[in-house]
């Protein structure tokens, strides 16, 4: 493909990002709204010297990726909410074995079968560890087709850099929509050398490689834990990413990701035209989360209140609360059932908050 | 005489009943659109050939065909 | 049987929508055999008089809304897990009649473990397995039962055995398990076969009612829409290709086995 | 500020998704921000399928639209669903072959096109949707033919490139039919 | 069994609690450290008119429970960390269908295979929803064998009261240890009538019952969501439970659950003997979490600092931080790898905190 | 072959610990056939000269630490998923030799879906399946292969078919799948059978090396400890009861099939 | 304040877990708080098995103990592992049949009992652990025989109730053996 | 003459090798405890009956038996 802009679906662009990152293995099971990934991979990964398997289930898929990554190759899987739930055990193993790999969740509306409309109900699962034990996924949250490609590409690089699984967390809207994409920021690359730990044929002389997540003696396990934790603490210091839009003078700071962050953009444009000072902080990494960045706004003079817009009952807002710590009023606007935000859903409450920063209609409470 | 009835608004115009009828009594006339926006088939049996064999009804995926048989009048 | 008066004549209705279906029209594509299968199941349930004893398990696939069409208690469950759910329900309510309704993706891919183990435990449940060689609901991906060479959205060049394996034959796999009481493969491609299918489904429910063990009817069905053909071409494909790859017949019949065993006993005795 | 918000709707398989993509693509060629999104239901079964297109000279927020200013309806259920949602001043194209109703709104500019008839005349029923697109482009007046035709070319899979000319013909015929109606209307 | 005290294992007592609550179905797959549950159930549930199945997997087990509960009977499953990860999809469905049931997690050390020593790494999974979508489990955290029985018993009642799945979240120590148990607070009972919604044989006349978690139209799904959320909000108001030990004058308030809360008890005894004012607030329900109760202590004059002790990298401490909101210094003492706390692990830092409430050694930070 | 000098005489060592094992002593119980099985696998790998091409997949079960005993690259994976992991690895590194080592709980209960589908896809991997009719690691619970009547900690009155089904025969279930290249069931109960087992394992690896498809050797093994018998009683039980319920033999042999096919061709031609 | 913290250790299958439970049960009968916990490894395979017992007149914190004041070791690896951990002043019972070493600590009270020999004399090797328990009870001096014997009864599964007397005999013989040694020691 | 060696500290005393030897050369003497605390079996072959058949070694689960055969001296 040339470096011209191409018009693509988010789910397809994610595949192109993967190809450019040197992904050679895709293992997945169909589920709406991300079937296009399975389909595009099955059609095209061969052209890039890779392999596709439609696995018998999501459980099998994550474990196939485990095997593929263990050999040092770049591999990924993707699914949507119920399918991601089934991958939790595998992800926990992968994290403890420090295997780099990428998993994409094009979130649909749960719980249960729910429906296939866009939703953000899997934020906690992605960021706090839906599987058992203490582990974290590096989690990137694209909000455009361009970012679907870019963040999958970045996720592979981050995964290898940190030897940690990375998740691309998006919603049905971003997966299903088409927009122009420019691939010049994603040069075709060869993955880094992993011969130090990968499982592969070898010559007399190298030590054998073992990948495991079991340490029967708690003292040994504690060492493994502390190594992981140290890595996570470094990740928290070094890899936090976010973008800002008109935040410098914002009196209301909106925090949003995924498709709601796009609607927020529209809402802010409308409000700015009315002369109202509203800005957007959009986390790129939801783990590690930009706590300090948000806290700085909470500490700032110009910010009078903070508002979180999510397509769920309130998940990221807890992380925002952990940033704000009661320093400024925190508001929350939800959207349920797979319904999507309109700009009016946000402009109305923001106008109200600007009048009364403690406006009770949207004030967030935990307990 | 046996006869059938096509439930116009249930029929989806799949046409599976047409070859099923041994007497070719069902036709894809496209004469009208039903409320689903689909063309139901039509039962055309001017000569009363229908035997009530139910084959058309059996193959209909949507249970859109009713088959009737005259009640035998008791010694009237 | 209902009697109606049309233009002054009295008619009895010899074929109509069975009682065990609700009034809601099927939302399946025109010509889809899911509808045909629903219809004959409902007829069997009517004939056995068990409508109010039935608990249906709706799986995830095009038939995910089957609970809107069957007129008895129902639960909609995770993809592939229908037989585990049925097991839990049947064990708690042995007098209920449990039916799962599952597609080939549901039963033979993600749910194959639950399928085999429910059968092996001889769970007294009846499984209706609609094999249309494709994932209908999600838009035509390869199923475990997709024929070799068949093009789907995830096998765009046709299913290639070396890369992705062979069509899986569930009836053949399950029949040897001692927990199986009745296993048959039927087809929906014409009236004659539909009637045979209905008889098989009746036997399957009887196996449950007589506490014989696990019963399954594998129903070869069309999916015109994802096969990209007309309904008529669809049923033709079922007749010509599906039945060749998936031979029709009864793979396990506990009554026949019992008869044979008695016969042997007699001969011996 | 330009903000075009469209819904194109009909049965699945009528080509509705594709014409949405073509117009969005044309928008990209005209250097607008542009986004397309389908209503991604259990697609293949029953009901109506539709897609949303947003074209703007500013970054696009939601690709979903609730008050479209441009709509194509290819069948009756789509007419019922989307005609009432339209923003005042919008353009509505109705496929009269499968949607017999007339709009009673006087704040819309409506064109009625027998797209299937025109398509059959040109030679293939599948051309109905492009015919509708032609009518829509004429009525909406935002797109250069050259860009739309590039879009048609882009959307045609390689194995159907031989259909390109017929598609362009259908597009032009749709345009003509609409222009004729619009002329009458303004008269 | 008479009303005398009996000496039992936690895992066995949990079964006895279930029997007394009228549990008629147990479905589970073996895993250490909760094998005793599977074993005890397989031996004894028959005596109580119930049924046991050793399922083919944890995935099958949770779905069997789904089926059993759908018929209106009381049923449960149990497992330990990796097995609980595999149940997440099923739990999400059960929550959306509002099926009452009980699941017990006798947590071992993860991530991955980890080891079988006690751990608390599954707190987030249990309380924030490890499966997809917005749902919550009523989650009770026993810290003794007595409570293993009692909380399983209570969990069944809460589950039915709220038509919501309930989890008993404990750790290997509590599951494995033996202590005296007194069952007089757990009279044998018949479960409540569920004929209004259960799947069962019926007579002409009643409406058919349908249990589902799918609403294809987002507007319908939003209604279902809002119904759920309303229930959860009521639960948060009405069912928060916790215990307090010497908190009235405490200068350091410790928050702990499970076996660390027992060690905290010992530590407090030691410190009180030294005249140091230390108390324990132990959440019984970790969802709903006692935010307000802790916040009151944070607001109180006597409390100088709050300390959380967990056998993990810091999970419940986030909920405590959401309570404390920076009003008092928050400290955290972890234990990794399946190692268990000794009283000294706590007395040392607490003495230090009493000297310097901002003592940097244990101060907790999120970002 | 190693030569040593003992009391002045030169001896060659004709039996000793194979090279493909590490020096770490097995942590299995005294008499456990996991050890025997490890040993012959390592001998086969030595003889085929593929030690440094091997990637082992350790499953969860008593053999969870098999990676400490085999001296080549290894990964320890979730319970039941060994064949999915092997699939991913083999597809990425077709030149590596993949071995999974799995117990009956791992392969036939929680992992049966992965087992059947890996076999059906004809994955070029070799599966060593240790069937000891019990969950050894977790302390003696019922396995899918537990014999009828056998008492375990979760079937304290003996396995009762009506309640919990029949012992599952994996070799018989997999052999009919076209993806299977070599499937055999062997036993560890005496030296003769151990040698036969070794030959079967060698063939299984050859099937992989020759790119024929999926290969599995089902090894009937003792678990004295959880059977509550001595090792000698254990192997006796294997001989007398296990082999009766699980007949030994080769269930699929691709080379034989190819020969037979050639023969038929010749006869026809 | 009473705080008894024990570790009993040996091979799996030696009855170590049971004697721990018996003594904890006896503690309960004496109205103490009491807790028992096993080291629950992949139990059946290799290595040593052990259990912890805590008995106290106050609510018990952790049931785990790191500095036991009472230990029984039934084999050599257990001796090596637990003897060094013991709190000063504790009581150690060593099964000399499988653990030949002598303790070099002078802050412990140690009894060496050939439990297997005694058990065989009484009639069954399985009695070794109860013999050790007898010795331990004698050396520790916290428990009434009546309570321990009730504990032995409680711990015996119904199908082995015929072994009750032999068990009590073994307990008593163990006591005697220990008392003899302790007498010598204090002499 | 062929002979075997029992690796005392590897042997777990499972006794499976005893019936495997056609010449009954291996015995459960319980003469010593090894460092695992187990009784290794003993090889007793005063008459040099061992044929080096390796049967004992084949059945040993722990590879605790080495089998030796004398190197044939070339025309010495
Ligand atoms: C855990 C999970 N994985 C995937 C899906 C998506 N999904 C829904 S139906 C289906 C397959 C349907 O195929 P089949 O079972 O053959 O039924 P059909 O539609 O063909 O009747 C899939 C993969 C899901 N809902 N849940
Ligand atoms: C997901 C999960 N479930 C359960 C377990 C607990 N578990 C470990 S091994 C095992 C069974 C072992 O039996 P088998 O596979 O037959 O191997 P064996 O020990 O008999 O050799 C189980 C249930 C686990 N580790 N992970
Ligand atoms: S009942 Fe028989 S004869 Fe009558 S229309 Fe139907 S198929 Fe034809
Ligand atoms: S088979 Fe039924 S649905 Fe199909 S055309 Fe005939 S009547 Fe209509
Ligand atoms: S997609 Fe296929 S299976 Fe599904 S309803 Fe349509 S024709 Fe039937
Ligand atoms: S428990 Fe059984 S399978 Fe496991 S090591 Fe011991 S004897 Fe072998
Ligand atoms: S090699 Fe043969 S003869 Fe020699 S000890 Fe072993 S079994 Fe006996
Ligand atoms: S078989 Fe091996 S381990 Fe067993 S007794 Fe003989 S030498 Fe020892
Ligand atoms: Mg299908
Ligand atoms: Mg086993």
PDB file of N, CA, C and O in Angstrom, chain C residues 52-53 55 65 67 70-76 78 81 84-85 87-89 91-93 95 114 117 121, chain E residues 24 53 56 59 63-64 66-68 71 73 93 97 198-202 204 206 208-212 214:
ATOM      1  N   UNK C  52     -46.119 -27.873  28.201  1.00  0.00           N
ATOM      2  CA  UNK C  52     -45.922 -27.186  29.475  1.00  0.00           C
ATOM      3  C   UNK C  52     -44.914 -27.870  30.381  1.00  0.00           C
ATOM      4  O   UNK C  52     -44.683 -27.450  31.504  1.00  0.00           O
ATOM      5  N   UNK C  53     -44.309 -28.933  29.848  1.00  0.00           N
ATOM      6  CA  UNK C  53     -43.207 -29.547  30.589  1.00  0.00           C
ATOM      7  C   UNK C  53     -41.864 -29.161  29.994  1.00  0.00           C
ATOM      8  O   UNK C  53     -40.812 -29.511  30.532  1.00  0.00           O
ATOM      9  N   UNK C  55     -38.623 -27.106  28.789  1.00  0.00           N
ATOM     10  CA  UNK C  55     -37.757 -25.952  29.005  1.00  0.00           C
ATOM     11  C   UNK C  55     -36.788 -25.915  27.829  1.00  0.00           C
ATOM     12  O   UNK C  55     -36.089 -26.894  27.563  1.00  0.00           O
ATOM     13  N   UNK C  65     -32.931 -15.936  19.084  1.00  0.00           N
ATOM     14  CA  UNK C  65     -34.260 -15.526  19.554  1.00  0.00           C
ATOM     15  C   UNK C  65     -35.286 -16.642  19.496  1.00  0.00           C
ATOM     16  O   UNK C  65     -36.485 -16.382  19.539  1.00  0.00           O
ATOM     17  N   UNK C  67     -36.342 -18.307  21.611  1.00  0.00           N
ATOM     18  CA  UNK C  67     -37.263 -18.220  22.744  1.00  0.00           C
ATOM     19  C   UNK C  67     -38.449 -17.303  22.470  1.00  0.00           C
ATOM     20  O   UNK C  67     -39.429 -17.326  23.192  1.00  0.00           O
ATOM     21  N   UNK C  70     -40.833 -20.197  20.311  1.00  0.00           N
ATOM     22  CA  UNK C  70     -41.392 -21.372  20.975  1.00  0.00           C
ATOM     23  C   UNK C  70     -42.208 -20.913  22.170  1.00  0.00           C
ATOM     24  O   UNK C  70     -41.759 -20.057  22.942  1.00  0.00           O
ATOM     25  N   UNK C  71     -43.350 -21.530  22.333  1.00  0.00           N
ATOM     26  CA  UNK C  71     -44.253 -21.061  23.386  1.00  0.00           C
ATOM     27  C   UNK C  71     -44.150 -21.941  24.638  1.00  0.00           C
ATOM     28  O   UNK C  71     -45.088 -22.644  25.010  1.00  0.00           O
ATOM     29  N   UNK C  72     -42.979 -21.941  25.250  1.00  0.00           N
ATOM     30  CA  UNK C  72     -42.844 -22.567  26.566  1.00  0.00           C
ATOM     31  C   UNK C  72     -41.668 -21.906  27.273  1.00  0.00           C
ATOM     32  O   UNK C  72     -41.057 -20.983  26.713  1.00  0.00           O
ATOM     33  N   UNK C  73     -41.360 -22.337  28.483  1.00  0.00           N
ATOM     34  CA  UNK C  73     -40.293 -21.701  29.252  1.00  0.00           C
ATOM     35  C   UNK C  73     -38.959 -21.794  28.507  1.00  0.00           C
ATOM     36  O   UNK C  73     -38.661 -22.813  27.864  1.00  0.00           O
ATOM     37  N   UNK C  74     -38.178 -20.761  28.626  1.00  0.00           N
ATOM     38  CA  UNK C  74     -36.934 -20.713  27.856  1.00  0.00           C
ATOM     39  C   UNK C  74     -35.862 -19.937  28.599  1.00  0.00           C
ATOM     40  O   UNK C  74     -36.153 -19.044  29.392  1.00  0.00           O
ATOM     41  N   UNK C  75     -34.642 -20.279  28.307  1.00  0.00           N
ATOM     42  CA  UNK C  75     -33.511 -19.488  28.795  1.00  0.00           C
ATOM     43  C   UNK C  75     -32.512 -19.332  27.661  1.00  0.00           C
ATOM     44  O   UNK C  75     -32.267 -20.270  26.895  1.00  0.00           O
ATOM     45  N   UNK C  76     -31.947 -18.156  27.560  1.00  0.00           N
ATOM     46  CA  UNK C  76     -30.957 -17.857  26.525  1.00  0.00           C
ATOM     47  C   UNK C  76     -29.580 -17.858  27.182  1.00  0.00           C
ATOM     48  O   UNK C  76     -29.368 -17.177  28.179  1.00  0.00           O
ATOM     49  N   UNK C  78     -25.020 -18.608  27.240  1.00  0.00           N
ATOM     50  CA  UNK C  78     -23.796 -18.241  26.509  1.00  0.00           C
ATOM     51  C   UNK C  78     -23.507 -19.193  25.343  1.00  0.00           C
ATOM     52  O   UNK C  78     -23.883 -20.360  25.376  1.00  0.00           O
ATOM     53  N   UNK C  81     -22.735 -23.191  25.460  1.00  0.00           N
ATOM     54  CA  UNK C  81     -22.906 -23.806  26.788  1.00  0.00           C
ATOM     55  C   UNK C  81     -24.287 -24.395  27.007  1.00  0.00           C
ATOM     56  O   UNK C  81     -24.647 -24.732  28.140  1.00  0.00           O
ATOM     57  N   UNK C  84     -24.527 -27.648  28.993  1.00  0.00           N
ATOM     58  CA  UNK C  84     -24.197 -27.532  30.415  1.00  0.00           C
ATOM     59  C   UNK C  84     -25.391 -26.943  31.162  1.00  0.00           C
ATOM     60  O   UNK C  84     -25.766 -27.421  32.238  1.00  0.00           O
ATOM     61  N   UNK C  85     -25.992 -25.923  30.586  1.00  0.00           N
ATOM     62  CA  UNK C  85     -27.161 -25.319  31.222  1.00  0.00           C
ATOM     63  C   UNK C  85     -28.292 -26.342  31.317  1.00  0.00           C
ATOM     64  O   UNK C  85     -28.940 -26.486  32.358  1.00  0.00           O
ATOM     65  N   UNK C  87     -28.034 -29.494  31.484  1.00  0.00           N
ATOM     66  CA  UNK C  87     -27.665 -30.459  32.515  1.00  0.00           C
ATOM     67  C   UNK C  87     -28.077 -29.953  33.894  1.00  0.00           C
ATOM     68  O   UNK C  87     -28.712 -30.665  34.673  1.00  0.00           O
ATOM     69  N   UNK C  88     -27.702 -28.716  34.188  1.00  0.00           N
ATOM     70  CA  UNK C  88     -28.033 -28.149  35.495  1.00  0.00           C
ATOM     71  C   UNK C  88     -29.535 -28.115  35.721  1.00  0.00           C
ATOM     72  O   UNK C  88     -30.028 -28.454  36.802  1.00  0.00           O
ATOM     73  N   UNK C  89     -30.271 -27.717  34.691  1.00  0.00           N
ATOM     74  CA  UNK C  89     -31.723 -27.598  34.841  1.00  0.00           C
ATOM     75  C   UNK C  89     -32.366 -28.978  34.989  1.00  0.00           C
ATOM     76  O   UNK C  89     -33.190 -29.204  35.873  1.00  0.00           O
ATOM     77  N   UNK C  91     -31.090 -31.771  36.016  1.00  0.00           N
ATOM     78  CA  UNK C  91     -30.776 -32.449  37.273  1.00  0.00           C
ATOM     79  C   UNK C  91     -31.636 -31.927  38.417  1.00  0.00           C
ATOM     80  O   UNK C  91     -31.928 -32.643  39.361  1.00  0.00           O
ATOM     81  N   UNK C  92     -32.001 -30.660  38.319  1.00  0.00           N
ATOM     82  CA  UNK C  92     -32.820 -30.075  39.382  1.00  0.00           C
ATOM     83  C   UNK C  92     -34.302 -30.386  39.171  1.00  0.00           C
ATOM     84  O   UNK C  92     -35.061 -30.476  40.123  1.00  0.00           O
ATOM     85  N   UNK C  93     -34.702 -30.489  37.904  1.00  0.00           N
ATOM     86  CA  UNK C  93     -36.116 -30.715  37.583  1.00  0.00           C
ATOM     87  C   UNK C  93     -36.227 -31.900  36.632  1.00  0.00           C
ATOM     88  O   UNK C  93     -36.468 -31.723  35.435  1.00  0.00           O
ATOM     89  N   UNK C  95     -38.375 -33.910  35.947  1.00  0.00           N
ATOM     90  CA  UNK C  95     -39.638 -34.120  35.261  1.00  0.00           C
ATOM     91  C   UNK C  95     -39.840 -33.156  34.093  1.00  0.00           C
ATOM     92  O   UNK C  95     -40.742 -33.324  33.284  1.00  0.00           O
ATOM     93  N   UNK C 114     -18.753 -29.360  26.109  1.00  0.00           N
ATOM     94  CA  UNK C 114     -20.026 -29.525  26.791  1.00  0.00           C
ATOM     95  C   UNK C 114     -20.868 -30.578  26.072  1.00  0.00           C
ATOM     96  O   UNK C 114     -21.588 -31.355  26.705  1.00  0.00           O
ATOM     97  N   UNK C 117     -19.378 -34.177  26.796  1.00  0.00           N
ATOM     98  CA  UNK C 117     -19.532 -34.619  28.179  1.00  0.00           C
ATOM     99  C   UNK C 117     -21.000 -34.779  28.577  1.00  0.00           C
ATOM    100  O   UNK C 117     -21.331 -35.669  29.361  1.00  0.00           O
ATOM    101  N   UNK C 121     -22.235 -38.349  29.822  1.00  0.00           N
ATOM    102  CA  UNK C 121     -22.933 -38.557  31.094  1.00  0.00           C
ATOM    103  C   UNK C 121     -24.330 -39.108  30.880  1.00  0.00           C
ATOM    104  O   UNK C 121     -25.026 -39.418  31.839  1.00  0.00           O
TER     105      UNK C 121
ATOM    106  N   UNK E  24     -29.388 -27.277  46.689  1.00  0.00           N
ATOM    107  CA  UNK E  24     -29.682 -28.605  46.160  1.00  0.00           C
ATOM    108  C   UNK E  24     -28.802 -28.986  44.970  1.00  0.00           C
ATOM    109  O   UNK E  24     -28.899 -30.110  44.459  1.00  0.00           O
ATOM    110  N   UNK E  53     -22.443 -32.675  40.538  1.00  0.00           N
ATOM    111  CA  UNK E  53     -21.750 -33.103  39.318  1.00  0.00           C
ATOM    112  C   UNK E  53     -20.346 -32.512  39.316  1.00  0.00           C
ATOM    113  O   UNK E  53     -20.169 -31.306  39.518  1.00  0.00           O
ATOM    114  N   UNK E  56     -17.011 -31.026  33.562  1.00  0.00           N
ATOM    115  CA  UNK E  56     -15.831 -31.221  32.719  1.00  0.00           C
ATOM    116  C   UNK E  56     -14.878 -30.038  32.803  1.00  0.00           C
ATOM    117  O   UNK E  56     -13.710 -30.150  32.421  1.00  0.00           O
ATOM    118  N   UNK E  59     -15.903 -23.749  33.181  1.00  0.00           N
ATOM    119  CA  UNK E  59     -16.860 -23.095  32.287  1.00  0.00           C
ATOM    120  C   UNK E  59     -18.174 -23.864  32.315  1.00  0.00           C
ATOM    121  O   UNK E  59     -19.257 -23.287  32.456  1.00  0.00           O
ATOM    122  N   UNK E  63     -22.091 -22.747  34.031  1.00  0.00           N
ATOM    123  CA  UNK E  63     -23.283 -22.817  33.195  1.00  0.00           C
ATOM    124  C   UNK E  63     -24.279 -23.851  33.710  1.00  0.00           C
ATOM    125  O   UNK E  63     -25.487 -23.697  33.535  1.00  0.00           O
ATOM    126  N   UNK E  64     -23.791 -24.896  34.354  1.00  0.00           N
ATOM    127  CA  UNK E  64     -24.705 -25.827  35.005  1.00  0.00           C
ATOM    128  C   UNK E  64     -25.445 -25.126  36.143  1.00  0.00           C
ATOM    129  O   UNK E  64     -26.649 -25.301  36.324  1.00  0.00           O
ATOM    130  N   UNK E  66     -26.062 -22.024  36.242  1.00  0.00           N
ATOM    131  CA  UNK E  66     -27.033 -21.153  35.577  1.00  0.00           C
ATOM    132  C   UNK E  66     -28.336 -21.918  35.323  1.00  0.00           C
ATOM    133  O   UNK E  66     -29.436 -21.431  35.630  1.00  0.00           O
ATOM    134  N   UNK E  67     -28.199 -23.116  34.772  1.00  0.00           N
ATOM    135  CA  UNK E  67     -29.376 -23.929  34.483  1.00  0.00           C
ATOM    136  C   UNK E  67     -30.121 -24.309  35.744  1.00  0.00           C
ATOM    137  O   UNK E  67     -31.353 -24.237  35.806  1.00  0.00           O
ATOM    138  N   UNK E  68     -29.369 -24.704  36.759  1.00  0.00           N
ATOM    139  CA  UNK E  68     -29.997 -25.122  38.011  1.00  0.00           C
ATOM    140  C   UNK E  68     -30.745 -23.947  38.649  1.00  0.00           C
ATOM    141  O   UNK E  68     -31.901 -24.079  39.059  1.00  0.00           O
ATOM    142  N   UNK E  71     -34.116 -22.891  37.282  1.00  0.00           N
ATOM    143  CA  UNK E  71     -35.316 -23.645  37.658  1.00  0.00           C
ATOM    144  C   UNK E  71     -35.790 -23.277  39.057  1.00  0.00           C
ATOM    145  O   UNK E  71     -36.689 -23.927  39.596  1.00  0.00           O
ATOM    146  N   UNK E  73     -34.116 -23.436  41.921  1.00  0.00           N
ATOM    147  CA  UNK E  73     -33.477 -24.125  43.043  1.00  0.00           C
ATOM    148  C   UNK E  73     -32.219 -23.374  43.457  1.00  0.00           C
ATOM    149  O   UNK E  73     -31.657 -22.597  42.699  1.00  0.00           O
ATOM    150  N   UNK E  93     -23.417 -13.273  32.388  1.00  0.00           N
ATOM    151  CA  UNK E  93     -24.773 -13.658  31.935  1.00  0.00           C
ATOM    152  C   UNK E  93     -25.725 -13.799  33.119  1.00  0.00           C
ATOM    153  O   UNK E  93     -26.861 -13.331  33.086  1.00  0.00           O
ATOM    154  N   UNK E  97     -29.142 -11.778  33.796  1.00  0.00           N
ATOM    155  CA  UNK E  97     -30.432 -12.486  33.885  1.00  0.00           C
ATOM    156  C   UNK E  97     -31.015 -12.402  35.282  1.00  0.00           C
ATOM    157  O   UNK E  97     -32.089 -12.917  35.527  1.00  0.00           O
ATOM    158  N   UNK E 198     -39.337 -18.750  37.801  1.00  0.00           N
ATOM    159  CA  UNK E 198     -38.522 -19.943  37.535  1.00  0.00           C
ATOM    160  C   UNK E 198     -39.024 -20.732  36.331  1.00  0.00           C
ATOM    161  O   UNK E 198     -40.187 -20.687  35.968  1.00  0.00           O
ATOM    162  N   UNK E 199     -38.134 -21.472  35.732  1.00  0.00           N
ATOM    163  CA  UNK E 199     -38.474 -22.352  34.614  1.00  0.00           C
ATOM    164  C   UNK E 199     -38.889 -23.692  35.221  1.00  0.00           C
ATOM    165  O   UNK E 199     -38.143 -24.280  35.996  1.00  0.00           O
ATOM    166  N   UNK E 200     -40.052 -24.150  34.839  1.00  0.00           N
ATOM    167  CA  UNK E 200     -40.539 -25.393  35.439  1.00  0.00           C
ATOM    168  C   UNK E 200     -41.773 -25.832  34.678  1.00  0.00           C
ATOM    169  O   UNK E 200     -42.299 -25.116  33.845  1.00  0.00           O
ATOM    170  N   UNK E 201     -42.238 -27.024  34.982  1.00  0.00           N
ATOM    171  CA  UNK E 201     -43.536 -27.467  34.484  1.00  0.00           C
ATOM    172  C   UNK E 201     -44.600 -26.488  34.920  1.00  0.00           C
ATOM    173  O   UNK E 201     -44.530 -25.973  36.026  1.00  0.00           O
ATOM    174  N   UNK E 202     -45.601 -26.311  34.104  1.00  0.00           N
ATOM    175  CA  UNK E 202     -46.682 -25.461  34.588  1.00  0.00           C
ATOM    176  C   UNK E 202     -48.001 -25.868  33.978  1.00  0.00           C
ATOM    177  O   UNK E 202     -48.065 -26.641  33.025  1.00  0.00           O
ATOM    178  N   UNK E 204     -51.659 -24.903  32.246  1.00  0.00           N
ATOM    179  CA  UNK E 204     -52.344 -23.927  31.412  1.00  0.00           C
ATOM    180  C   UNK E 204     -52.692 -22.751  32.314  1.00  0.00           C
ATOM    181  O   UNK E 204     -53.155 -22.936  33.438  1.00  0.00           O
ATOM    182  N   UNK E 206     -50.580 -20.114  33.485  1.00  0.00           N
ATOM    183  CA  UNK E 206     -49.515 -19.174  33.795  1.00  0.00           C
ATOM    184  C   UNK E 206     -48.805 -18.770  32.518  1.00  0.00           C
ATOM    185  O   UNK E 206     -48.739 -19.517  31.559  1.00  0.00           O
ATOM    186  N   UNK E 208     -45.684 -18.054  30.163  1.00  0.00           N
ATOM    187  CA  UNK E 208     -44.402 -18.746  30.110  1.00  0.00           C
ATOM    188  C   UNK E 208     -43.307 -17.829  30.648  1.00  0.00           C
ATOM    189  O   UNK E 208     -43.435 -16.604  30.618  1.00  0.00           O
ATOM    190  N   UNK E 209     -42.247 -18.427  31.159  1.00  0.00           N
ATOM    191  CA  UNK E 209     -41.138 -17.653  31.726  1.00  0.00           C
ATOM    192  C   UNK E 209     -39.948 -17.672  30.782  1.00  0.00           C
ATOM    193  O   UNK E 209     -39.601 -18.727  30.256  1.00  0.00           O
ATOM    194  N   UNK E 210     -39.381 -16.536  30.605  1.00  0.00           N
ATOM    195  CA  UNK E 210     -38.212 -16.450  29.736  1.00  0.00           C
ATOM    196  C   UNK E 210     -37.099 -15.723  30.481  1.00  0.00           C
ATOM    197  O   UNK E 210     -37.324 -14.680  31.079  1.00  0.00           O
ATOM    198  N   UNK E 211     -35.924 -16.305  30.469  1.00  0.00           N
ATOM    199  CA  UNK E 211     -34.752 -15.671  31.070  1.00  0.00           C
ATOM    200  C   UNK E 211     -33.763 -15.368  29.967  1.00  0.00           C
ATOM    201  O   UNK E 211     -33.354 -16.261  29.223  1.00  0.00           O
ATOM    202  N   UNK E 212     -33.386 -14.125  29.864  1.00  0.00           N
ATOM    203  CA  UNK E 212     -32.483 -13.771  28.774  1.00  0.00           C
ATOM    204  C   UNK E 212     -31.625 -12.583  29.170  1.00  0.00           C
ATOM    205  O   UNK E 212     -31.925 -11.883  30.140  1.00  0.00           O
ATOM    206  N   UNK E 214     -30.305 -10.694  26.429  1.00  0.00           N
ATOM    207  CA  UNK E 214     -30.110  -9.969  25.167  1.00  0.00           C
ATOM    208  C   UNK E 214     -31.286  -9.053  24.881  1.00  0.00           C
ATOM    209  O   UNK E 214     -32.444  -9.455  24.982  1.00  0.00           O
TER     210      UNK E 214
END
